[in-house]
mmCIF file of N, CA and C in Angstrom:
data_model
loop_
_atom_site.group_PDB
_atom_site.id
_atom_site.type_symbol
_atom_site.label_atom_id
_atom_site.label_comp_id
_atom_site.label_asym_id
_atom_site.label_seq_id
_atom_site.Cartn_x
_atom_site.Cartn_y
_atom_site.Cartn_z
ATOM 1 N N MET A 8 103.921 107.043 130.212
ATOM 2 C CA MET A 8 103.540 105.916 129.634
ATOM 3 C C MET A 8 103.606 106.587 128.554
ATOM 4 N N THR A 9 104.421 106.545 127.406
ATOM 5 C CA THR A 9 103.508 106.697 125.809
ATOM 6 C C THR A 9 102.929 106.394 124.724
ATOM 7 N N ARG A 10 102.367 106.927 123.781
ATOM 8 C CA ARG A 10 101.236 106.706 123.080
ATOM 9 C C ARG A 10 100.688 104.955 122.333
ATOM 10 N N TRP A 11 102.283 104.293 122.871
ATOM 11 C CA TRP A 11 102.520 103.485 121.894
ATOM 12 C C TRP A 11 102.067 101.990 122.584
ATOM 13 N N TRP A 12 101.468 102.521 123.780
ATOM 14 C CA TRP A 12 100.898 101.304 125.159
ATOM 15 C C TRP A 12 99.326 100.968 124.078
ATOM 16 N N LYS A 13 99.210 102.086 123.650
ATOM 17 C CA LYS A 13 97.684 102.141 122.982
ATOM 18 C C LYS A 13 98.124 101.095 121.238
ATOM 19 N N LEU A 14 98.822 100.862 121.128
ATOM 20 C CA LEU A 14 100.011 99.267 120.130
ATOM 21 C C LEU A 14 99.455 97.561 121.185
ATOM 22 N N TYR A 15 100.869 98.118 121.563
ATOM 23 C CA TYR A 15 100.484 97.043 122.508
ATOM 24 C C TYR A 15 99.753 96.701 123.505
ATOM 25 N N GLN A 16 98.786 96.949 124.514
ATOM 26 C CA GLN A 16 97.289 97.059 125.538
ATOM 27 C C GLN A 16 97.051 95.766 124.357
ATOM 28 N N HIS A 17 96.507 95.222 122.940
ATOM 29 C CA HIS A 17 96.354 94.222 122.577
ATOM 30 C C HIS A 17 97.144 93.205 122.477
ATOM 31 N N LEU A 18 98.557 93.204 122.522
ATOM 32 C CA LEU A 18 99.103 92.159 123.669
ATOM 33 C C LEU A 18 98.741 90.942 123.901
ATOM 34 N N PRO A 19 97.620 90.562 124.903
ATOM 35 C CA PRO A 19 96.733 89.559 125.401
ATOM 36 C C PRO A 19 96.358 89.252 124.257
ATOM 37 N N TYR A 20 95.157 89.756 123.358
ATOM 38 C CA TYR A 20 94.196 89.373 122.594
ATOM 39 C C TYR A 20 95.287 88.367 121.229
ATOM 40 N N PHE A 21 97.176 89.197 121.605
ATOM 41 C CA PHE A 21 97.535 88.979 119.675
ATOM 42 C C PHE A 21 98.336 87.331 120.793
ATOM 43 N N GLU A 22 98.591 87.346 121.425
ATOM 44 C CA GLU A 22 99.083 85.746 122.083
ATOM 45 C C GLU A 22 97.750 84.847 122.318
ATOM 46 N N GLN A 23 96.228 85.167 122.561
ATOM 47 C CA GLN A 23 94.973 84.714 122.604
ATOM 48 C C GLN A 23 95.565 84.497 121.162
ATOM 49 N N ALA A 24 95.666 85.011 120.038
ATOM 50 C CA ALA A 24 94.841 84.791 118.961
ATOM 51 C C ALA A 24 96.406 83.785 118.216
ATOM 52 N N ALA A 25 97.338 83.182 118.913
ATOM 53 C CA ALA A 25 98.409 82.917 118.019
ATOM 54 C C ALA A 25 97.635 81.194 118.279
ATOM 55 N N GLU A 26 98.276 80.196 116.615
ATOM 56 C CA GLU A 26 97.964 79.283 116.394
ATOM 57 C C GLU A 26 96.281 78.769 116.731
ATOM 58 N N ARG A 27 95.473 80.283 116.098
ATOM 59 C CA ARG A 27 93.878 79.850 114.750
ATOM 60 C C ARG A 27 94.293 81.197 114.138
ATOM 61 N N LYS A 28 93.289 80.468 113.865
ATOM 62 C CA LYS A 28 92.749 82.215 112.556
ATOM 63 C C LYS A 28 91.914 82.944 113.608
ATOM 64 N N PRO A 29 92.813 84.439 113.544
ATOM 65 C CA PRO A 29 90.996 85.151 113.817
ATOM 66 C C PRO A 29 90.448 86.139 112.740
ATOM 67 N N GLY A 30 90.351 85.290 111.946
ATOM 68 C CA GLY A 30 89.916 85.863 110.383
ATOM 69 C C GLY A 30 89.324 84.404 109.552
ATOM 70 N N SER A 31 87.965 84.760 109.043
ATOM 71 C CA SER A 31 87.081 83.677 107.869
ATOM 72 C C SER A 31 86.733 84.785 106.734
ATOM 73 N N PHE A 32 87.519 83.444 105.588
ATOM 74 C CA PHE A 32 86.844 84.417 104.230
ATOM 75 C C PHE A 32 85.360 83.753 104.098
ATOM 76 N N ILE A 33 85.367 84.670 103.826
ATOM 77 C CA ILE A 33 83.602 85.070 103.341
ATOM 78 C C ILE A 33 84.084 85.025 101.989
ATOM 79 N N THR A 34 82.780 83.596 100.906
ATOM 80 C CA THR A 34 82.841 84.019 99.681
ATOM 81 C C THR A 34 81.596 84.713 99.530
ATOM 82 N N GLU A 35 81.131 85.384 98.481
ATOM 83 C CA GLU A 35 79.652 85.699 98.024
ATOM 84 C C GLU A 35 80.427 86.318 96.035
ATOM 85 N N GLY A 36 79.124 84.853 95.552
ATOM 86 C CA GLY A 36 79.886 85.066 94.282
ATOM 87 C C GLY A 36 80.965 84.303 93.993
ATOM 88 N N SER A 37 81.508 84.758 93.347
ATOM 89 C CA SER A 37 83.473 84.208 92.862
ATOM 90 C C SER A 37 84.131 85.758 93.388
ATOM 91 N N LEU A 38 83.569 86.530 94.037
ATOM 92 C CA LEU A 38 84.338 87.100 95.026
ATOM 93 C C LEU A 38 84.568 87.025 96.110
ATOM 94 N N PHE A 39 85.921 87.211 97.137
ATOM 95 C CA PHE A 39 85.870 86.567 99.030
ATOM 96 C C PHE A 39 86.804 87.907 99.515
ATOM 97 N N HIS A 40 86.114 87.733 100.989
ATOM 98 C CA HIS A 40 87.055 88.815 101.655
ATOM 99 C C HIS A 40 87.372 87.861 102.739
ATOM 100 N N VAL A 41 87.903 88.487 103.709
ATOM 101 C CA VAL A 41 88.293 88.303 105.185
ATOM 102 C C VAL A 41 87.960 88.916 105.441
ATOM 103 N N GLU A 42 86.968 88.322 106.881
ATOM 104 C CA GLU A 42 86.182 88.783 107.869
ATOM 105 C C GLU A 42 86.570 88.568 109.795
ATOM 106 N N TYR A 43 87.247 89.212 110.236
ATOM 107 C CA TYR A 43 88.306 89.763 111.081
ATOM 108 C C TYR A 43 87.671 89.779 112.450
ATOM 109 N N GLU A 44 87.833 89.025 113.761
ATOM 110 C CA GLU A 44 87.455 89.015 115.004
ATOM 111 C C GLU A 44 87.127 90.684 115.146
ATOM 112 N N GLN A 45 86.651 90.948 116.744
ATOM 113 C CA GLN A 45 86.223 92.081 116.871
ATOM 114 C C GLN A 45 88.339 92.813 117.390
ATOM 115 N N GLY A 46 88.317 92.313 118.364
ATOM 116 C CA GLY A 46 90.128 91.817 118.614
ATOM 117 C C GLY A 46 91.093 92.519 117.646
ATOM 118 N N LEU A 47 91.330 91.749 116.431
ATOM 119 C CA LEU A 47 91.775 92.278 115.330
ATOM 120 C C LEU A 47 91.271 93.887 114.645
ATOM 121 N N ASN A 48 90.237 93.734 114.418
ATOM 122 C CA ASN A 48 89.318 94.923 113.878
ATOM 123 C C ASN A 48 89.360 96.310 115.278
ATOM 124 N N GLU A 49 89.722 95.800 116.911
ATOM 125 C CA GLU A 49 90.183 97.008 117.258
ATOM 126 C C GLU A 49 91.905 97.734 117.504
ATOM 127 N N PHE A 50 92.643 96.857 116.871
ATOM 128 C CA PHE A 50 93.947 96.761 116.718
ATOM 129 C C PHE A 50 94.269 97.434 115.831
ATOM 130 N N LEU A 51 93.412 97.318 114.670
ATOM 131 C CA LEU A 51 93.290 97.936 113.906
ATOM 132 C C LEU A 51 92.958 99.512 113.394
ATOM 133 N N ARG A 52 92.651 99.497 113.862
ATOM 134 C CA ARG A 52 91.533 100.939 113.957
ATOM 135 C C ARG A 52 92.206 102.454 114.909
ATOM 136 N N ASP A 53 92.705 101.269 115.966
ATOM 137 C CA ASP A 53 95.058 102.107 116.724
ATOM 138 C C ASP A 53 95.966 102.681 115.953
ATOM 139 N N TYR A 54 95.993 101.231 115.405
ATOM 140 C CA TYR A 54 97.252 101.365 115.078
ATOM 141 C C TYR A 54 96.507 102.005 113.909
ATOM 142 N N HIS A 55 95.768 102.438 113.122
ATOM 143 C CA HIS A 55 95.722 103.303 112.117
ATOM 144 C C HIS A 55 95.591 105.134 112.658
ATOM 145 N N GLU A 56 94.287 105.026 113.644
ATOM 146 C CA GLU A 56 94.653 106.044 114.863
ATOM 147 C C GLU A 56 95.803 106.653 115.137
ATOM 148 N N LEU A 57 96.784 105.913 115.183
ATOM 149 C CA LEU A 57 98.136 106.485 116.038
ATOM 150 C C LEU A 57 99.030 106.967 114.904
ATOM 151 N N ASP A 58 98.699 106.531 113.228
ATOM 152 C CA ASP A 58 99.658 107.209 112.732
ATOM 153 C C ASP A 58 101.110 106.693 112.177
ATOM 154 N N TRP A 59 100.954 105.188 112.560
ATOM 155 C CA TRP A 59 102.454 105.204 112.860
ATOM 156 C C TRP A 59 102.686 104.004 112.076
ATOM 157 N N THR A 60 102.731 104.277 110.889
ATOM 158 C CA THR A 60 103.032 104.083 109.028
ATOM 159 C C THR A 60 104.456 104.501 108.641
ATOM 160 N N ASP A 61 105.271 102.989 108.477
ATOM 161 C CA ASP A 61 106.577 103.730 107.744
ATOM 162 C C ASP A 61 106.777 103.779 106.101
ATOM 163 N N THR A 62 106.344 104.781 105.399
ATOM 164 C CA THR A 62 105.798 104.867 104.505
ATOM 165 C C THR A 62 107.582 104.110 103.328
ATOM 166 N N HIS A 63 108.891 104.135 104.012
ATOM 167 C CA HIS A 63 109.067 103.467 103.365
ATOM 168 C C HIS A 63 109.766 102.404 103.926
ATOM 169 N N TYR A 64 108.636 101.809 104.286
ATOM 170 C CA TYR A 64 108.558 100.274 105.075
ATOM 171 C C TYR A 64 110.382 99.458 104.126
ATOM 172 N N PRO A 65 109.975 99.229 102.985
ATOM 173 C CA PRO A 65 110.445 98.446 101.936
ATOM 174 C C PRO A 65 111.966 99.125 102.328
ATOM 175 N N ASP A 66 112.166 100.037 102.079
ATOM 176 C CA ASP A 66 113.726 100.053 102.515
ATOM 177 C C ASP A 66 113.838 100.414 103.765
ATOM 178 N N THR A 67 113.329 100.587 104.655
ATOM 179 C CA THR A 67 113.793 100.274 105.902
ATOM 180 C C THR A 67 113.910 98.579 106.220
ATOM 181 N N LEU A 68 113.357 97.668 105.964
ATOM 182 C CA LEU A 68 113.852 96.603 105.895
ATOM 183 C C LEU A 68 115.342 95.864 105.529
ATOM 184 N N GLU A 69 114.639 96.487 104.004
ATOM 185 C CA GLU A 69 116.287 95.606 103.056
ATOM 186 C C GLU A 69 117.531 96.790 103.888
ATOM 187 N N ALA A 70 116.927 97.758 104.353
ATOM 188 C CA ALA A 70 118.394 98.197 105.115
ATOM 189 C C ALA A 70 118.798 97.348 106.262
ATOM 190 N N ALA A 71 117.768 96.941 107.045
ATOM 191 C CA ALA A 71 118.379 95.962 108.021
ATOM 192 C C ALA A 71 118.713 94.443 107.663
ATOM 193 N N GLY A 72 118.191 94.189 106.571
ATOM 194 C CA GLY A 72 118.618 93.082 105.830
ATOM 195 C C GLY A 72 117.205 91.948 105.776
ATOM 196 N N ILE A 73 116.993 92.859 105.807
ATOM 197 C CA ILE A 73 115.273 92.311 106.367
ATOM 198 C C ILE A 73 114.821 90.915 104.441
ATOM 199 N N SER A 74 114.153 90.785 104.259
ATOM 200 C CA SER A 74 113.423 90.332 102.679
ATOM 201 C C SER A 74 111.897 89.351 102.855
ATOM 202 N N THR A 75 112.544 88.358 104.283
ATOM 203 C CA THR A 75 111.065 86.911 104.060
ATOM 204 C C THR A 75 111.377 86.889 105.841
ATOM 205 N N VAL A 76 110.008 86.494 105.614
ATOM 206 C CA VAL A 76 109.494 85.814 106.565
ATOM 207 C C VAL A 76 110.116 85.919 108.165
ATOM 208 N N GLU A 77 111.003 84.430 107.354
ATOM 209 C CA GLU A 77 112.154 83.905 108.463
ATOM 210 C C GLU A 77 112.774 85.245 108.453
ATOM 211 N N GLN A 78 113.553 85.856 107.808
ATOM 212 C CA GLN A 78 114.553 87.041 108.635
ATOM 213 C C GLN A 78 113.477 88.034 109.391
ATOM 214 N N MET A 79 112.513 88.202 109.178
ATOM 215 C CA MET A 79 110.615 89.144 109.608
ATOM 216 C C MET A 79 111.334 88.158 111.535
ATOM 217 N N ALA A 80 111.345 87.469 111.178
ATOM 218 C CA ALA A 80 111.228 86.478 112.290
ATOM 219 C C ALA A 80 112.454 86.691 113.182
ATOM 220 N N GLU A 81 113.173 86.666 113.108
ATOM 221 C CA GLU A 81 114.974 86.410 113.440
ATOM 222 C C GLU A 81 115.098 88.225 113.717
ATOM 223 N N ALA A 82 114.763 88.068 113.165
ATOM 224 C CA ALA A 82 115.066 90.138 113.270
ATOM 225 C C ALA A 82 113.958 90.516 115.247
ATOM 226 N N ILE A 83 112.714 90.309 115.110
ATOM 227 C CA ILE A 83 112.016 90.902 116.107
ATOM 228 C C ILE A 83 112.553 90.797 116.898
ATOM 229 N N PRO A 84 113.078 89.932 117.938
ATOM 230 C CA PRO A 84 113.918 89.491 119.116
ATOM 231 C C PRO A 84 115.696 91.174 119.442
ATOM 232 N N ILE A 85 115.759 91.941 118.311
ATOM 233 C CA ILE A 85 116.956 92.017 118.690
ATOM 234 C C ILE A 85 116.083 93.122 117.471
ATOM 235 N N ALA A 86 115.166 94.037 117.788
ATOM 236 C CA ALA A 86 114.635 95.123 116.763
ATOM 237 C C ALA A 86 114.758 96.287 117.391
ATOM 238 N N ASP A 87 114.442 97.462 116.725
ATOM 239 C CA ASP A 87 114.598 98.364 117.313
ATOM 240 C C ASP A 87 113.299 98.974 117.031
ATOM 241 N N MET A 88 113.069 99.875 118.096
ATOM 242 C CA MET A 88 111.566 101.213 117.236
ATOM 243 C C MET A 88 111.355 101.161 115.455
ATOM 244 N N LYS A 89 112.293 102.112 114.749
ATOM 245 C CA LYS A 89 112.208 101.778 113.859
ATOM 246 C C LYS A 89 111.900 100.718 112.351
ATOM 247 N N VAL A 90 112.353 99.535 113.281
ATOM 248 C CA VAL A 90 112.638 98.252 112.686
ATOM 249 C C VAL A 90 110.825 98.101 112.362
ATOM 250 N N LEU A 91 111.109 97.971 114.265
ATOM 251 C CA LEU A 91 109.336 97.205 114.204
ATOM 252 C C LEU A 91 107.999 98.517 113.820
ATOM 253 N N LYS A 92 108.324 99.493 114.161
ATOM 254 C CA LYS A 92 107.654 100.040 112.888
ATOM 255 C C LYS A 92 107.314 99.501 111.180
ATOM 256 N N ALA A 93 108.330 99.468 110.680
ATOM 257 C CA ALA A 93 108.674 99.261 110.038
ATOM 258 C C ALA A 93 108.235 97.498 109.396
ATOM 259 N N LEU A 94 107.587 96.873 110.207
ATOM 260 C CA LEU A 94 107.907 95.339 110.440
ATOM 261 C C LEU A 94 106.429 95.551 110.685
ATOM 262 N N LEU A 95 105.493 96.257 111.794
ATOM 263 C CA LEU A 95 104.515 95.593 111.319
ATOM 264 C C LEU A 95 103.583 96.662 110.554
ATOM 265 N N THR A 96 104.519 98.199 109.818
ATOM 266 C CA THR A 96 103.610 98.631 108.386
ATOM 267 C C THR A 96 103.493 97.400 107.751
ATOM 268 N N HIS A 97 104.410 96.311 107.136
ATOM 269 C CA HIS A 97 104.208 95.491 106.254
ATOM 270 C C HIS A 97 103.920 94.656 106.648
ATOM 271 N N MET A 98 103.650 93.876 107.585
ATOM 272 C CA MET A 98 102.241 92.478 108.023
ATOM 273 C C MET A 98 101.058 93.331 108.315
ATOM 274 N N VAL A 99 100.743 95.073 108.301
ATOM 275 C CA VAL A 99 99.014 95.763 107.969
ATOM 276 C C VAL A 99 99.196 96.172 106.902
ATOM 277 N N ARG A 100 100.172 96.163 105.920
ATOM 278 C CA ARG A 100 100.197 96.346 104.132
ATOM 279 C C ARG A 100 99.754 95.420 103.211
ATOM 280 N N GLU A 101 100.428 94.535 103.898
ATOM 281 C CA GLU A 101 100.464 92.923 103.127
ATOM 282 C C GLU A 101 99.212 92.706 102.691
ATOM 283 N N GLU A 102 97.881 93.124 103.944
ATOM 284 C CA GLU A 102 97.083 92.933 104.000
ATOM 285 C C GLU A 102 96.438 93.223 102.675
ATOM 286 N N ARG A 103 96.359 94.027 102.076
ATOM 287 C CA ARG A 103 96.116 94.278 100.838
ATOM 288 C C ARG A 103 96.445 94.436 99.818
ATOM 289 N N PHE A 104 97.688 93.334 99.693
ATOM 290 C CA PHE A 104 97.570 92.977 97.927
ATOM 291 C C PHE A 104 97.009 91.242 98.619
ATOM 292 N N ALA A 105 96.964 90.658 99.721
ATOM 293 C CA ALA A 105 96.945 89.455 99.804
ATOM 294 C C ALA A 105 95.764 88.728 101.272
ATOM 295 N N ALA A 106 95.238 88.429 100.218
ATOM 296 C CA ALA A 106 93.693 88.688 101.358
ATOM 297 C C ALA A 106 93.571 88.249 102.708
ATOM 298 N N GLY A 107 93.634 87.724 104.130
ATOM 299 C CA GLY A 107 94.504 87.167 105.248
ATOM 300 C C GLY A 107 95.379 86.869 105.752
ATOM 301 N N ALA A 108 96.115 87.898 105.044
ATOM 302 C CA ALA A 108 97.613 88.439 105.162
ATOM 303 C C ALA A 108 98.278 88.067 107.055
ATOM 304 N N LEU A 109 97.247 89.716 107.370
ATOM 305 C CA LEU A 109 97.469 89.763 108.941
ATOM 306 C C LEU A 109 97.291 88.541 109.606
ATOM 307 N N ALA A 110 96.582 88.477 109.634
ATOM 308 C CA ALA A 110 95.286 87.118 109.898
ATOM 309 C C ALA A 110 96.279 85.820 109.896
ATOM 310 N N GLN A 111 97.282 85.392 109.234
ATOM 311 C CA GLN A 111 98.196 84.967 109.398
ATOM 312 C C GLN A 111 99.268 84.454 109.875
ATOM 313 N N TYR A 112 99.777 86.612 110.527
ATOM 314 C CA TYR A 112 100.620 87.210 110.941
ATOM 315 C C TYR A 112 100.354 86.824 112.420
ATOM 316 N N ALA A 113 98.756 86.896 112.616
ATOM 317 C CA ALA A 113 98.481 87.015 113.979
ATOM 318 C C ALA A 113 98.456 85.166 113.984
ATOM 319 N N SER A 114 98.458 84.604 114.176
ATOM 320 C CA SER A 114 98.436 83.377 113.761
ATOM 321 C C SER A 114 99.453 82.013 114.191
ATOM 322 N N ASN A 115 100.608 83.321 112.995
ATOM 323 C CA ASN A 115 101.652 82.438 114.152
ATOM 324 C C ASN A 115 102.688 82.962 115.106
ATOM 325 N N GLY A 116 101.856 84.376 116.022
ATOM 326 C CA GLY A 116 102.834 84.190 116.429
ATOM 327 C C GLY A 116 103.476 85.671 116.545
ATOM 328 N N MET A 117 103.633 86.542 115.205
ATOM 329 C CA MET A 117 104.930 87.858 114.302
ATOM 330 C C MET A 117 104.067 88.496 115.217
ATOM 331 N N VAL A 118 102.298 88.917 114.751
ATOM 332 C CA VAL A 118 102.529 90.496 115.765
ATOM 333 C C VAL A 118 102.769 90.042 117.353
ATOM 334 N N ALA A 119 102.088 89.264 118.085
ATOM 335 C CA ALA A 119 102.213 89.632 119.119
ATOM 336 C C ALA A 119 103.990 89.445 119.169
ATOM 337 N N ASP A 120 104.927 89.419 118.873
ATOM 338 C CA ASP A 120 106.254 89.053 119.229
ATOM 339 C C ASP A 120 106.716 90.856 118.773
ATOM 340 N N VAL A 121 105.828 91.014 117.761
ATOM 341 C CA VAL A 121 106.129 92.921 117.306
ATOM 342 C C VAL A 121 105.391 93.640 118.485
ATOM 343 N N LEU A 122 104.352 93.424 118.981
ATOM 344 C CA LEU A 122 104.059 94.247 120.354
ATOM 345 C C LEU A 122 104.573 93.558 121.315
ATOM 346 N N CYS A 123 105.226 92.305 121.688
ATOM 347 C CA CYS A 123 105.519 92.312 123.164
ATOM 348 C C CYS A 123 107.496 92.889 122.826
ATOM 349 N N ARG A 124 107.813 92.566 122.024
ATOM 350 C CA ARG A 124 109.276 93.708 122.331
ATOM 351 C C ARG A 124 108.965 95.750 121.518
ATOM 352 N N LEU A 125 108.010 96.077 121.216
ATOM 353 C CA LEU A 125 107.318 96.931 121.128
ATOM 354 C C LEU A 125 107.053 97.119 122.489
ATOM 355 N N LYS A 126 106.527 97.097 123.814
ATOM 356 C CA LYS A 126 106.421 97.369 124.958
ATOM 357 C C LYS A 126 107.786 96.875 125.125
ATOM 358 N N GLU A 127 108.972 96.041 125.111
ATOM 359 C CA GLU A 127 110.229 95.907 125.951
ATOM 360 C C GLU A 127 110.552 97.201 125.325
ATOM 361 N N THR A 128 110.835 97.335 124.601
ATOM 362 C CA THR A 128 111.420 99.048 124.070
ATOM 363 C C THR A 128 110.973 99.767 124.236
ATOM 364 N N ASP A 129 110.017 100.440 124.421
ATOM 365 C CA ASP A 129 109.468 101.866 124.547
ATOM 366 C C ASP A 129 109.267 101.540 126.572
ATOM 367 N N THR A 130 109.179 100.945 126.900
ATOM 368 C CA THR A 130 109.640 100.564 128.441
ATOM 369 C C THR A 130 111.304 101.362 128.877
ATOM 370 N N LEU A 131 112.063 100.527 127.977
ATOM 371 C CA LEU A 131 112.906 101.123 128.364
ATOM 372 C C LEU A 131 113.513 102.095 127.749
ATOM 373 N N ARG A 132 113.213 103.242 127.430
ATOM 374 C CA ARG A 132 113.493 104.975 127.390
ATOM 375 C C ARG A 132 113.612 105.603 127.865
#
């Protein structure tokens, strides 16, 4: 078993998170932020502890012909580890620019799909 199991161990959480919002918008005056469920926060902790970030993820995704959310979803079933890493980095990093983005990826099933493919790809090694 590789160190990536620490990420795909969260697969059951994300399978259950699909079709619901695993985060709540909190408004404080004129500011707002997203408060995530414990399961999503635990995933983010493990993701950051592993330091499995593609610092060139825009270039990686562009080289793979991925520029839209639809193309991201289409790429997941055939993605290799490099593209999976870029996809997951994109999802996590987008949260910095759009509050709730990661919750959206969780609720539409894309995080679960990436983790499932990661597990599949990792066990084939």
